[in-house]
Coordinates of C-alpha atoms and ligand atoms in Angstrom, one line a residue:
M1 CA 42.7 1.2 -12.9
S2 CA 40.2 2.2 -10.2
Q3 CA 36.5 1.8 -10.9
F4 CA 34.4 4.9 -10.3
I5 CA 30.9 4.5 -8.9
S6 CA 29.0 7.7 -8.2
V7 CA 27.0 8.4 -5.0
F8 CA 24.1 8.9 -7.5
D9 CA 24.6 5.3 -8.7
M10 CA 24.4 4.0 -5.2
L11 CA 21.4 6.1 -4.2
K12 CA 18.8 6.0 -6.9
I13 CA 15.2 7.2 -6.9
G14 CA 12.9 4.4 -8.1
V15 CA 9.8 2.3 -7.4
G16 CA 9.5 -0.7 -5.0
P17 CA 9.7 -3.5 -4.1
S18 CA 13.1 -4.6 -5.4
S19 CA 16.1 -2.9 -7.0
S20 CA 17.4 -6.1 -8.6
H21 CA 14.0 -7.6 -9.4
T22 CA 11.9 -4.5 -10.2
L23 CA 14.1 -1.5 -11.0
G24 CA 16.8 -3.5 -12.9
P25 CA 14.4 -5.3 -15.2
W26 CA 12.4 -2.1 -15.7
R27 CA 15.6 -0.3 -16.8
A28 CA 16.6 -3.3 -19.0
A29 CA 13.3 -3.2 -20.8
Q30 CA 13.6 0.5 -21.4
Q31 CA 17.2 0.0 -22.7
W32 CA 16.1 -2.8 -25.1
I33 CA 13.4 -0.6 -26.6
L34 CA 15.9 2.2 -27.0
K35 CA 18.3 -0.2 -28.7
L36 CA 15.5 -1.4 -31.1
K37 CA 14.9 2.3 -32.0
E38 CA 18.6 3.0 -32.6
Q39 CA 18.9 -0.2 -34.8
R40 CA 15.7 0.9 -36.6
L41 CA 14.0 -2.4 -35.8
F42 CA 11.4 -0.9 -33.5
D43 CA 8.8 0.0 -36.1
T44 CA 8.7 -3.4 -37.7
I45 CA 8.6 -5.7 -34.7
D46 CA 5.2 -7.4 -34.2
R47 CA 5.8 -9.7 -31.3
V48 CA 7.9 -9.6 -28.1
Q49 CA 8.9 -12.3 -25.7
V50 CA 10.7 -12.0 -22.4
D51 CA 12.5 -14.8 -20.6
L52 CA 13.4 -14.5 -16.9
Y53 CA 16.2 -16.7 -15.5
G54 CA 17.4 -17.9 -12.1
S55 CA 16.6 -15.7 -9.1
L56 CA 14.7 -13.2 -11.3
S57 CA 12.3 -16.0 -12.2
L58 CA 12.1 -17.8 -8.8
T59 CA 11.1 -14.6 -6.9
G60 CA 10.0 -12.6 -9.9
K61 CA 6.3 -12.8 -9.2
G62 CA 6.6 -11.6 -5.5
H63 CA 9.1 -8.9 -6.5
A64 CA 6.8 -7.6 -9.2
T65 CA 9.4 -8.3 -12.0
D66 CA 6.6 -9.0 -14.5
L67 CA 5.0 -5.6 -13.7
A68 CA 8.3 -3.8 -14.0
I69 CA 8.8 -5.3 -17.5
L70 CA 5.4 -4.2 -18.7
L71 CA 6.2 -0.6 -17.5
G72 CA 9.7 -0.6 -19.0
L73 CA 8.5 -1.9 -22.3
S74 CA 5.8 0.9 -22.2
E75 CA 8.7 3.4 -21.8
A76 CA 7.6 4.6 -18.4
D77 CA 10.4 6.1 -16.3
P78 CA 10.6 4.6 -12.7
E79 CA 12.1 7.9 -11.4
Y80 CA 9.3 10.1 -12.5
I81 CA 6.1 8.0 -13.2
P82 CA 3.3 9.0 -10.9
I83 CA 2.7 6.0 -8.6
E84 CA -1.0 6.0 -9.4
D85 CA -0.2 5.6 -13.1
I86 CA 1.6 2.3 -12.5
F87 CA -1.5 0.4 -11.6
I88 CA -3.5 2.0 -14.5
I89 CA -0.8 1.0 -17.1
V90 CA -0.4 -2.6 -15.8
E91 CA -4.2 -3.1 -15.5
R92 CA -4.6 -1.9 -19.1
I93 CA -1.9 -4.2 -20.5
N94 CA -3.2 -7.2 -18.6
T95 CA -6.8 -6.6 -19.7
Q96 CA -6.2 -5.7 -23.3
E97 CA -3.2 -8.1 -23.6
E98 CA -1.5 -5.5 -25.7
L99 CA 1.5 -3.1 -25.3
I100 CA 1.1 0.6 -26.2
F101 CA 4.3 2.4 -26.9
K102 CA 5.0 6.1 -27.1
G103 CA 3.8 7.4 -30.4
G104 CA 0.8 4.9 -30.4
K105 CA 2.3 1.7 -31.8
T106 CA 0.6 -1.3 -30.3
I107 CA 1.5 -5.0 -30.4
P108 CA -0.2 -8.0 -28.8
F109 CA 1.3 -9.0 -25.4
P110 CA -0.5 -12.0 -23.8
K111 CA 0.5 -13.0 -20.2
S112 CA 2.4 -15.9 -21.7
A113 CA 4.8 -13.5 -23.3
I114 CA 6.8 -13.4 -20.1
K115 CA 8.3 -16.8 -19.3
F116 CA 9.7 -17.8 -15.9
N117 CA 12.6 -20.2 -16.4
R118 CA 14.1 -22.0 -13.4
E119 CA 17.6 -22.4 -14.8
F120 CA 20.4 -19.9 -14.1
L121 CA 22.5 -18.3 -16.8
P122 CA 26.2 -18.6 -16.1
F123 CA 27.1 -14.9 -16.0
H124 CA 24.8 -13.8 -13.1
A125 CA 21.9 -15.2 -11.1
N126 CA 19.5 -12.5 -12.4
G127 CA 19.2 -12.9 -16.2
I128 CA 16.6 -11.5 -18.5
T129 CA 16.4 -12.0 -22.3
F130 CA 14.2 -9.9 -24.6
R131 CA 13.3 -11.3 -28.0
G132 CA 11.7 -9.3 -30.9
F133 CA 10.0 -11.0 -33.9
I134 CA 8.8 -10.0 -37.3
Q135 CA 6.3 -12.6 -38.6
E136 CA 7.8 -15.2 -36.2
K137 CA 11.4 -14.5 -37.4
E138 CA 13.5 -13.5 -34.4
I139 CA 15.3 -10.3 -35.3
S140 CA 16.5 -9.1 -31.9
T141 CA 17.8 -11.0 -28.9
E142 CA 19.4 -9.1 -26.0
T143 CA 20.2 -10.5 -22.6
F144 CA 20.7 -8.2 -19.6
F145 CA 21.7 -9.0 -16.0
S146 CA 20.3 -7.2 -13.0
I147 CA 23.4 -7.2 -10.7
G148 CA 21.8 -5.5 -7.7
G149 CA 20.9 -2.0 -6.6
G150 CA 19.2 -1.3 -9.9
F151 CA 22.4 -1.7 -11.9
I152 CA 22.1 -3.6 -15.2
V153 CA 24.8 -4.9 -17.5
Q154 CA 25.2 -6.9 -20.6
E155 CA 28.0 -9.4 -20.8
H156 CA 29.8 -7.8 -23.7
D157 CA 29.4 -4.1 -23.1
S158 CA 29.8 -3.7 -19.3
L159 CA 33.6 -3.3 -19.6
E160 CA 33.4 -0.7 -22.3
E161 CA 31.1 1.6 -20.3
E162 CA 33.3 1.2 -17.3
I163 CA 36.5 2.2 -19.2
E164 CA 34.8 5.3 -20.6
I165 CA 33.9 6.7 -17.2
N166 CA 37.2 5.7 -15.6
K167 CA 39.1 7.7 -18.2
K168 CA 38.2 10.8 -16.3
N169 CA 40.7 12.2 -14.0
F170 CA 39.3 11.7 -10.5
P171 CA 41.4 13.3 -7.8
Y172 CA 40.9 10.4 -5.4
P173 CA 40.5 7.1 -7.2
I174 CA 39.2 4.6 -4.7
N175 CA 38.8 0.8 -4.8
R176 CA 39.5 -0.1 -1.2
A177 CA 38.7 1.5 2.2
I178 CA 42.4 1.7 3.0
Q179 CA 42.9 4.0 0.0
L180 CA 40.1 6.2 1.2
E181 CA 41.6 6.4 4.6
A182 CA 45.0 7.3 3.2
Y183 CA 43.7 10.1 1.1
C184 CA 41.8 11.6 4.1
E185 CA 44.8 11.3 6.3
K186 CA 47.2 12.8 3.7
D187 CA 45.0 15.8 2.9
H188 CA 43.3 16.2 6.3
L189 CA 39.8 15.6 4.8
L190 CA 36.7 13.9 6.0
I191 CA 35.3 11.1 3.9
S192 CA 32.5 13.3 2.6
D193 CA 35.1 15.9 1.4
V194 CA 37.0 13.3 -0.6
V195 CA 33.8 12.0 -2.1
L196 CA 32.6 15.5 -3.0
Q197 CA 35.9 16.2 -4.8
N198 CA 35.4 13.1 -7.0
E199 CA 31.8 13.9 -7.7
L200 CA 32.7 17.4 -8.8
V201 CA 34.5 15.8 -11.8
L202 CA 31.2 14.7 -13.2
R203 CA 28.8 17.5 -11.9
S204 CA 28.8 21.1 -10.8
S205 CA 28.4 21.9 -7.1
E206 CA 24.8 23.1 -7.8
E207 CA 23.9 19.9 -9.6
I208 CA 25.2 17.8 -6.7
D209 CA 23.2 19.8 -4.2
F210 CA 20.1 19.7 -6.4
E211 CA 20.3 15.9 -6.7
L212 CA 21.1 15.3 -3.1
H213 CA 18.1 17.5 -2.2
R214 CA 16.0 15.3 -4.5
I215 CA 17.2 12.1 -2.9
W216 CA 16.6 13.4 0.7
N217 CA 13.2 14.7 -0.2
T218 CA 12.2 11.3 -1.7
M219 CA 13.5 9.6 1.5
L220 CA 11.6 12.0 3.7
E221 CA 8.4 11.6 1.6
S222 CA 8.6 7.8 1.8
M223 CA 8.9 8.0 5.6
Y224 CA 6.1 10.5 5.8
L225 CA 3.8 8.5 3.5
G226 CA 4.6 5.2 5.4
C227 CA 3.9 6.8 8.8
H228 CA 0.5 8.1 7.5
T229 CA -0.8 5.1 5.6
E230 CA -3.0 2.4 7.3
G231 CA -4.0 -1.0 6.1
K232 CA -2.5 -4.1 4.7
L233 CA 0.3 -4.6 2.2
P234 CA -0.5 -6.2 -1.2
G235 CA 0.7 -9.6 -2.2
G236 CA -1.4 -12.1 -0.2
L237 CA 0.6 -12.4 3.0
N238 CA -1.9 -10.0 4.7
V239 CA 0.9 -8.1 6.3
K240 CA -0.4 -5.2 8.4
R241 CA 1.2 -1.9 7.9
R242 CA 2.7 -1.1 11.4
A243 CA 4.4 2.2 11.0
F244 CA 1.1 4.0 11.1
D245 CA 0.1 2.8 14.6
T246 CA 3.5 3.2 16.1
H247 CA 3.8 6.7 14.6
Q248 CA 0.4 7.7 16.1
K249 CA 1.5 6.6 19.5
L250 CA 4.8 8.5 19.2
I251 CA 3.6 11.7 17.6
K252 CA 0.5 12.1 19.9
D253 CA -1.5 15.2 19.1
A254 CA 1.2 17.3 17.3
V255 CA -0.1 19.5 14.5
Y256 CA 1.7 19.6 11.1
S257 CA 0.6 19.6 7.5
N258 CA 3.7 18.6 5.5
P259 CA 7.0 16.7 5.8
K260 CA 8.9 19.8 6.9
E261 CA 6.5 20.6 9.7
W262 CA 6.5 16.9 10.6
I263 CA 10.2 17.0 11.4
T264 CA 9.7 20.0 13.6
A265 CA 6.8 18.2 15.3
I266 CA 8.9 15.1 15.9
R267 CA 11.7 17.2 17.3
S268 CA 9.3 18.7 19.8
T269 CA 8.2 15.2 21.1
E270 CA 10.1 14.2 24.3
V271 CA 13.1 12.1 23.2
P272 CA 16.5 13.0 24.8
G273 CA 19.1 12.3 23.6
G274 CA 44.6 -14.6 23.4
L275 CA 43.5 -11.9 20.6
N276 CA 44.2 -9.1 23.1
V277 CA 40.7 -7.8 22.5
K278 CA 40.3 -4.7 24.8
R279 CA 37.4 -4.6 27.2
R280 CA 35.3 -1.6 26.1
A281 CA 32.1 -1.8 28.2
F282 CA 33.9 -0.2 31.2
D283 CA 34.8 3.1 29.6
T284 CA 31.3 3.5 27.9
H285 CA 29.6 2.7 31.2
Q286 CA 31.7 5.3 33.1
K287 CA 30.6 8.0 30.7
L288 CA 26.9 7.0 30.9
I289 CA 26.7 6.6 34.6
K290 CA 28.6 9.8 35.4
D291 CA 28.9 10.4 39.1
A292 CA 25.9 8.3 40.3
V293 CA 26.5 6.5 43.7
Y294 CA 25.6 2.8 44.1
S295 CA 27.0 -0.2 45.9
N296 CA 25.1 -3.2 44.5
P297 CA 23.2 -4.3 41.3
K298 CA 19.9 -3.2 42.6
E299 CA 21.1 0.3 43.4
W300 CA 22.9 0.3 40.1
I301 CA 19.6 -0.1 38.3
T302 CA 18.2 2.8 40.2
A303 CA 21.3 4.9 39.3
I304 CA 20.9 4.1 35.6
R305 CA 17.2 5.0 35.8
S306 CA 18.1 8.4 37.3
T307 CA 20.1 9.2 34.1
E308 CA 18.2 10.6 31.2
V309 CA 18.0 7.5 29.0
K310 CA 14.7 6.9 27.2
F311 CA 15.9 4.1 25.0
R312 CA 12.5 2.7 24.1
E313 CA 11.2 5.9 22.6
I314 CA 14.4 6.2 20.5
L315 CA 14.1 2.5 19.5
K316 CA 10.5 2.9 18.5
W317 CA 11.2 6.1 16.5
V318 CA 14.0 4.5 14.5
S319 CA 12.0 1.3 14.0
C320 CA 9.0 3.2 12.9
L321 CA 10.9 5.3 10.4
A322 CA 12.6 2.3 8.8
L323 CA 9.4 0.3 8.7
S324 CA 7.6 3.2 7.1
V325 CA 9.9 3.3 4.1
N326 CA 9.8 -0.4 3.5
E327 CA 6.1 -0.6 3.8
V328 CA 5.9 2.0 1.0
N329 CA 8.5 0.0 -0.9
A330 CA 6.4 -3.2 -0.5
A331 CA 3.4 -1.4 -1.9
L332 CA 5.3 -0.5 -5.1
G333 CA 5.8 3.1 -3.8
R334 CA 8.6 5.5 -4.6
V335 CA 11.7 5.1 -2.4
V336 CA 15.5 5.6 -2.8
T337 CA 17.5 2.5 -3.5
A338 CA 20.1 2.6 -0.8
P339 CA 21.9 0.5 -1.9
T340 CA 18.9 -1.7 -2.7
N341 CA 15.1 -1.3 -2.4
G342 CA 14.8 -4.2 0.1
S343 CA 17.1 -2.3 2.4
A344 CA 15.8 1.2 1.5
G345 CA 14.7 2.0 5.0
V346 CA 18.0 1.8 6.9
I347 CA 19.7 5.0 5.6
P348 CA 16.7 7.3 5.9
A349 CA 15.9 6.1 9.4
V350 CA 19.4 6.6 10.6
L351 CA 19.7 10.0 9.0
M352 CA 16.3 11.0 10.4
Y353 CA 17.5 9.8 13.8
Y354 CA 20.4 12.2 13.6
M355 CA 18.1 15.0 12.5
V356 CA 15.3 14.6 15.0
I357 CA 16.9 13.0 18.0
E358 CA 20.6 13.6 18.0
N359 CA 20.9 17.1 16.6
H360 CA 17.9 19.3 16.3
Q361 CA 20.0 22.0 14.5
A362 CA 20.9 19.6 11.7
D363 CA 20.4 21.0 8.2
F364 CA 21.2 20.3 4.5
S365 CA 24.9 20.5 5.2
H366 CA 24.6 17.4 7.5
I367 CA 22.3 15.6 5.1
K368 CA 24.8 16.2 2.3
R369 CA 27.8 14.8 4.3
F370 CA 25.7 11.8 5.4
L371 CA 24.7 10.8 1.9
L372 CA 28.1 11.4 0.4
T373 CA 29.8 9.2 3.0
A374 CA 27.1 6.5 2.9
G375 CA 27.3 6.4 -0.9
E376 CA 31.1 5.9 -0.9
I377 CA 31.0 3.1 1.6
G378 CA 28.3 1.3 -0.5
S379 CA 30.4 1.7 -3.6
I380 CA 33.4 0.0 -1.9
F381 CA 31.2 -2.9 -1.1
K382 CA 30.0 -3.1 -4.7
K383 CA 33.5 -3.0 -6.1
N384 CA 34.9 -5.7 -3.8
A385 CA 32.0 -7.9 -3.0
T386 CA 28.3 -7.5 -4.0
I387 CA 25.2 -5.6 -3.2
S388 CA 23.0 -8.3 -4.9
A389 CA 21.1 -10.6 -2.6
A390 CA 21.0 -13.1 -5.5
M391 CA 24.8 -13.2 -5.2
G392 CA 25.3 -12.8 -1.5
G393 CA 22.1 -13.1 0.5
C394 CA 20.7 -10.4 2.8
Q395 CA 24.2 -9.5 4.1
A396 CA 24.6 -7.8 0.7
E397 CA 21.5 -5.7 1.2
I398 CA 20.7 -5.0 4.9
G399 CA 24.3 -5.6 5.9
V400 CA 25.7 -3.1 3.4
S401 CA 23.0 -0.5 4.1
S402 CA 23.7 -0.7 7.8
A403 CA 27.5 -0.3 7.1
M404 CA 26.8 2.7 4.9
A405 CA 24.6 4.3 7.6
A406 CA 27.0 3.5 10.4
A407 CA 30.0 5.3 8.7
A408 CA 27.9 8.3 7.7
L409 CA 26.4 8.7 11.2
T410 CA 29.9 8.4 12.8
E411 CA 31.1 11.2 10.6
L412 CA 28.2 13.5 11.7
M413 CA 28.8 12.6 15.3
G414 CA 32.4 13.9 15.1
G415 CA 34.2 10.5 14.6
T416 CA 37.6 10.3 12.9
V417 CA 37.9 8.8 9.5
A418 CA 39.2 5.6 11.0
Q419 CA 36.3 5.5 13.4
C420 CA 33.8 5.9 10.5
L421 CA 35.4 3.0 8.7
S422 CA 35.4 1.0 11.9
A423 CA 31.7 1.7 12.3
A424 CA 31.0 0.4 8.8
E425 CA 33.1 -2.7 9.6
I426 CA 31.3 -3.3 12.9
A427 CA 27.9 -3.0 11.3
M428 CA 28.8 -5.5 8.5
E429 CA 30.6 -7.9 10.8
H430 CA 27.3 -8.5 12.6
H431 CA 25.4 -9.1 9.4
L432 CA 27.8 -11.6 8.0
G433 CA 26.1 -14.7 6.7
M434 CA 22.6 -13.3 6.8
T435 CA 20.5 -15.1 4.2
C436 CA 17.8 -13.9 1.9
D437 CA 14.6 -16.0 2.3
P438 CA 11.6 -13.8 1.7
I439 CA 8.3 -15.5 2.3
G440 CA 6.2 -15.9 -0.8
G441 CA 9.0 -14.1 -2.8
L442 CA 7.6 -10.9 -1.5
V443 CA 9.8 -8.1 -0.1
Q444 CA 7.9 -8.1 3.2
V445 CA 8.8 -10.8 5.7
P446 CA 11.5 -10.8 7.0
C447 CA 12.6 -7.8 4.8
I448 CA 10.6 -4.9 6.4
E449 CA 11.6 -5.6 10.0
R450 CA 15.2 -6.2 8.9
N451 CA 15.4 -2.6 8.0
S452 CA 14.6 -1.6 11.6
M453 CA 17.2 -4.0 12.9
G454 CA 19.8 -2.8 10.3
A455 CA 19.2 0.8 11.3
M456 CA 19.6 0.1 15.0
K457 CA 22.7 -1.9 14.4
A458 CA 24.1 1.1 12.4
I459 CA 23.5 3.4 15.3
H460 CA 24.9 0.9 17.7
A461 CA 28.0 0.3 15.5
A462 CA 28.6 4.1 15.3
E463 CA 28.5 4.4 19.1
I464 CA 30.8 1.4 19.6
A465 CA 33.2 2.9 17.0
L466 CA 33.1 6.3 18.7
E467 CA 34.2 4.7 21.9
T468 CA 37.0 2.6 20.3
N469 CA 40.5 3.4 19.3
P470 CA 40.6 2.1 15.8
K471 CA 44.2 1.2 16.2
E472 CA 43.1 -1.4 18.7
S473 CA 40.6 -2.9 16.3
L474 CA 41.6 -6.3 14.8
V475 CA 39.3 -6.1 11.8
H476 CA 39.6 -3.5 9.1
L477 CA 36.6 -2.6 6.8
D478 CA 38.5 -4.2 3.8
N479 CA 38.8 -7.4 5.8
V480 CA 35.1 -7.6 6.5
I481 CA 34.2 -6.8 2.9
D482 CA 36.5 -9.7 1.7
T483 CA 34.9 -11.9 4.3
M484 CA 31.4 -11.0 3.2
W485 CA 32.3 -11.9 -0.4
E486 CA 33.9 -15.2 0.6
T487 CA 30.7 -15.9 2.7
A488 CA 28.6 -15.0 -0.3
K489 CA 30.4 -17.5 -2.5
D490 CA 30.1 -20.2 0.1
M491 CA 26.4 -19.6 0.7
N492 CA 23.9 -22.2 -0.5
K493 CA 22.0 -20.9 -3.5
N494 CA 18.7 -21.6 -1.7
Y495 CA 19.4 -18.6 0.5
K496 CA 20.1 -16.1 -2.4
E497 CA 16.8 -14.6 -3.3
T498 CA 15.3 -17.8 -4.5
S499 CA 12.7 -18.3 -1.8
E500 CA 13.8 -22.0 -1.7
G501 CA 15.2 -22.0 1.8
G502 CA 14.9 -20.5 5.3
L503 CA 11.7 -18.8 6.3
A504 CA 10.4 -19.0 2.7
V505 CA 10.2 -22.8 3.1
T506 CA 9.2 -23.1 6.8
V507 CA 6.5 -20.5 6.5
R508 CA 4.4 -21.2 3.4
L509 CA 2.4 -18.5 1.7
A510 CA -0.6 -20.8 1.9
D511 CA -0.4 -20.8 5.7
C512 CA -0.4 -17.0 5.9
Ligands
SF4_1 S1 15.5 -11.0 2.8 FE1 16.9 -9.2 2.7 S2 17.9 -9.5 0.7 FE2 16.1 -10.8 0.7 S3 14.5 -9.7 -0.3 FE3 14.3 -9.3 1.9 S4 15.6 -7.5 2.3 FE4 16.1 -8.2 0.3

């Protein structure tokens, strides 16, 4: 049986800085409170204890896991809570050392009620146990696992939920990329068409458009906010927000007063557009250089200069847009998990690149196709490998987001289905083995810059794929997904969101 994962599971609106360490524990706390209410235990409980295990504990402080738990236990919703309320609620709980639930019930909640345990639970690296007591008698014990991208499961009920959703009759059940390719070929459809047909089993066309609008608007607002916010990020690393300065230089004196006018303003700034491995640079070069005349390397440089290529501006725009989202994410702002929070900047930056640089006529129909295609590619990674850095390192976050964006961009650029899958493959191939080693456990360094790199790699991968005959490609998307999973399993646990290896060790928080 195929497992169905909706685009709206892959692209979720939430709060930074981490989908596995913030959004997941937040949702787990909400779900536990709900369970207590269903079991009629909620009213009688007088003490709560929370135990964090493994990666959730090792990088939980920097990833704001403790704050997320406070908010989840307080029954706040990460999708809708006003960002300014987050700090008010957390401050109040920490000062009064007491949880206030909906309806007014209060119970003591000292800081020691959240315990950070170094050991790992066997089921998954991100474990969290909630315990409820009445007069010191433990009457509720529930363990959840945050498995990446804001998804949470419990060991015993995950299968039941899956079976329920998979009973539905999806026209195109997809587990592997090769199946997706076969459906598209058989019915002469684009990837986004196939994904839409599956989504229509769960939601009406109007609901799908409404939700995709909401996702895009959240992405746009996070880019807009990041590009217009100065200062330093919280957490103690003293990381300067860089999107603001870069944006100021790029936008110059354009006048606008909201995100929609901002897009128009950006559009008006001046940015033009033995293995038998085939040599590809020659063909690409011929197209770029057109009929320029030159006879030596020096003249060649002059010839290239005479073509309209303003690469640095494009590079700066894409970098700036990706940085902007992840600066907002690092400041506990609202972003779209795509497929995780740490990698939330890649997809908006690449989509915005298409909208403001590649195609000035782009509208919601393009946004919709982009998000549907990106979501499906992410779900294939989730089904066959992982989107959790605690399981697979940063290849599972930035690598997957880059692959999602690459395939989606290729579709919008007129690539064939095989070229879209090839773009995703190329993007992931060059993230294989990327470790997760955030300094100080914060989702800042190297995370924020990695989004810029992931976005540029996605655009690059799309361009390579568009210039390649997929039949000549040696590696299929499914091969690279399997490789990523094998690499994840072989990766030393120090490089899986523990901050016990890599940059997190060579650059100490105390030195920053
Ligand atoms: S290094 Fe990569 S995977 Fe790890 S927290 Fe940062 S963005 Fe996420």
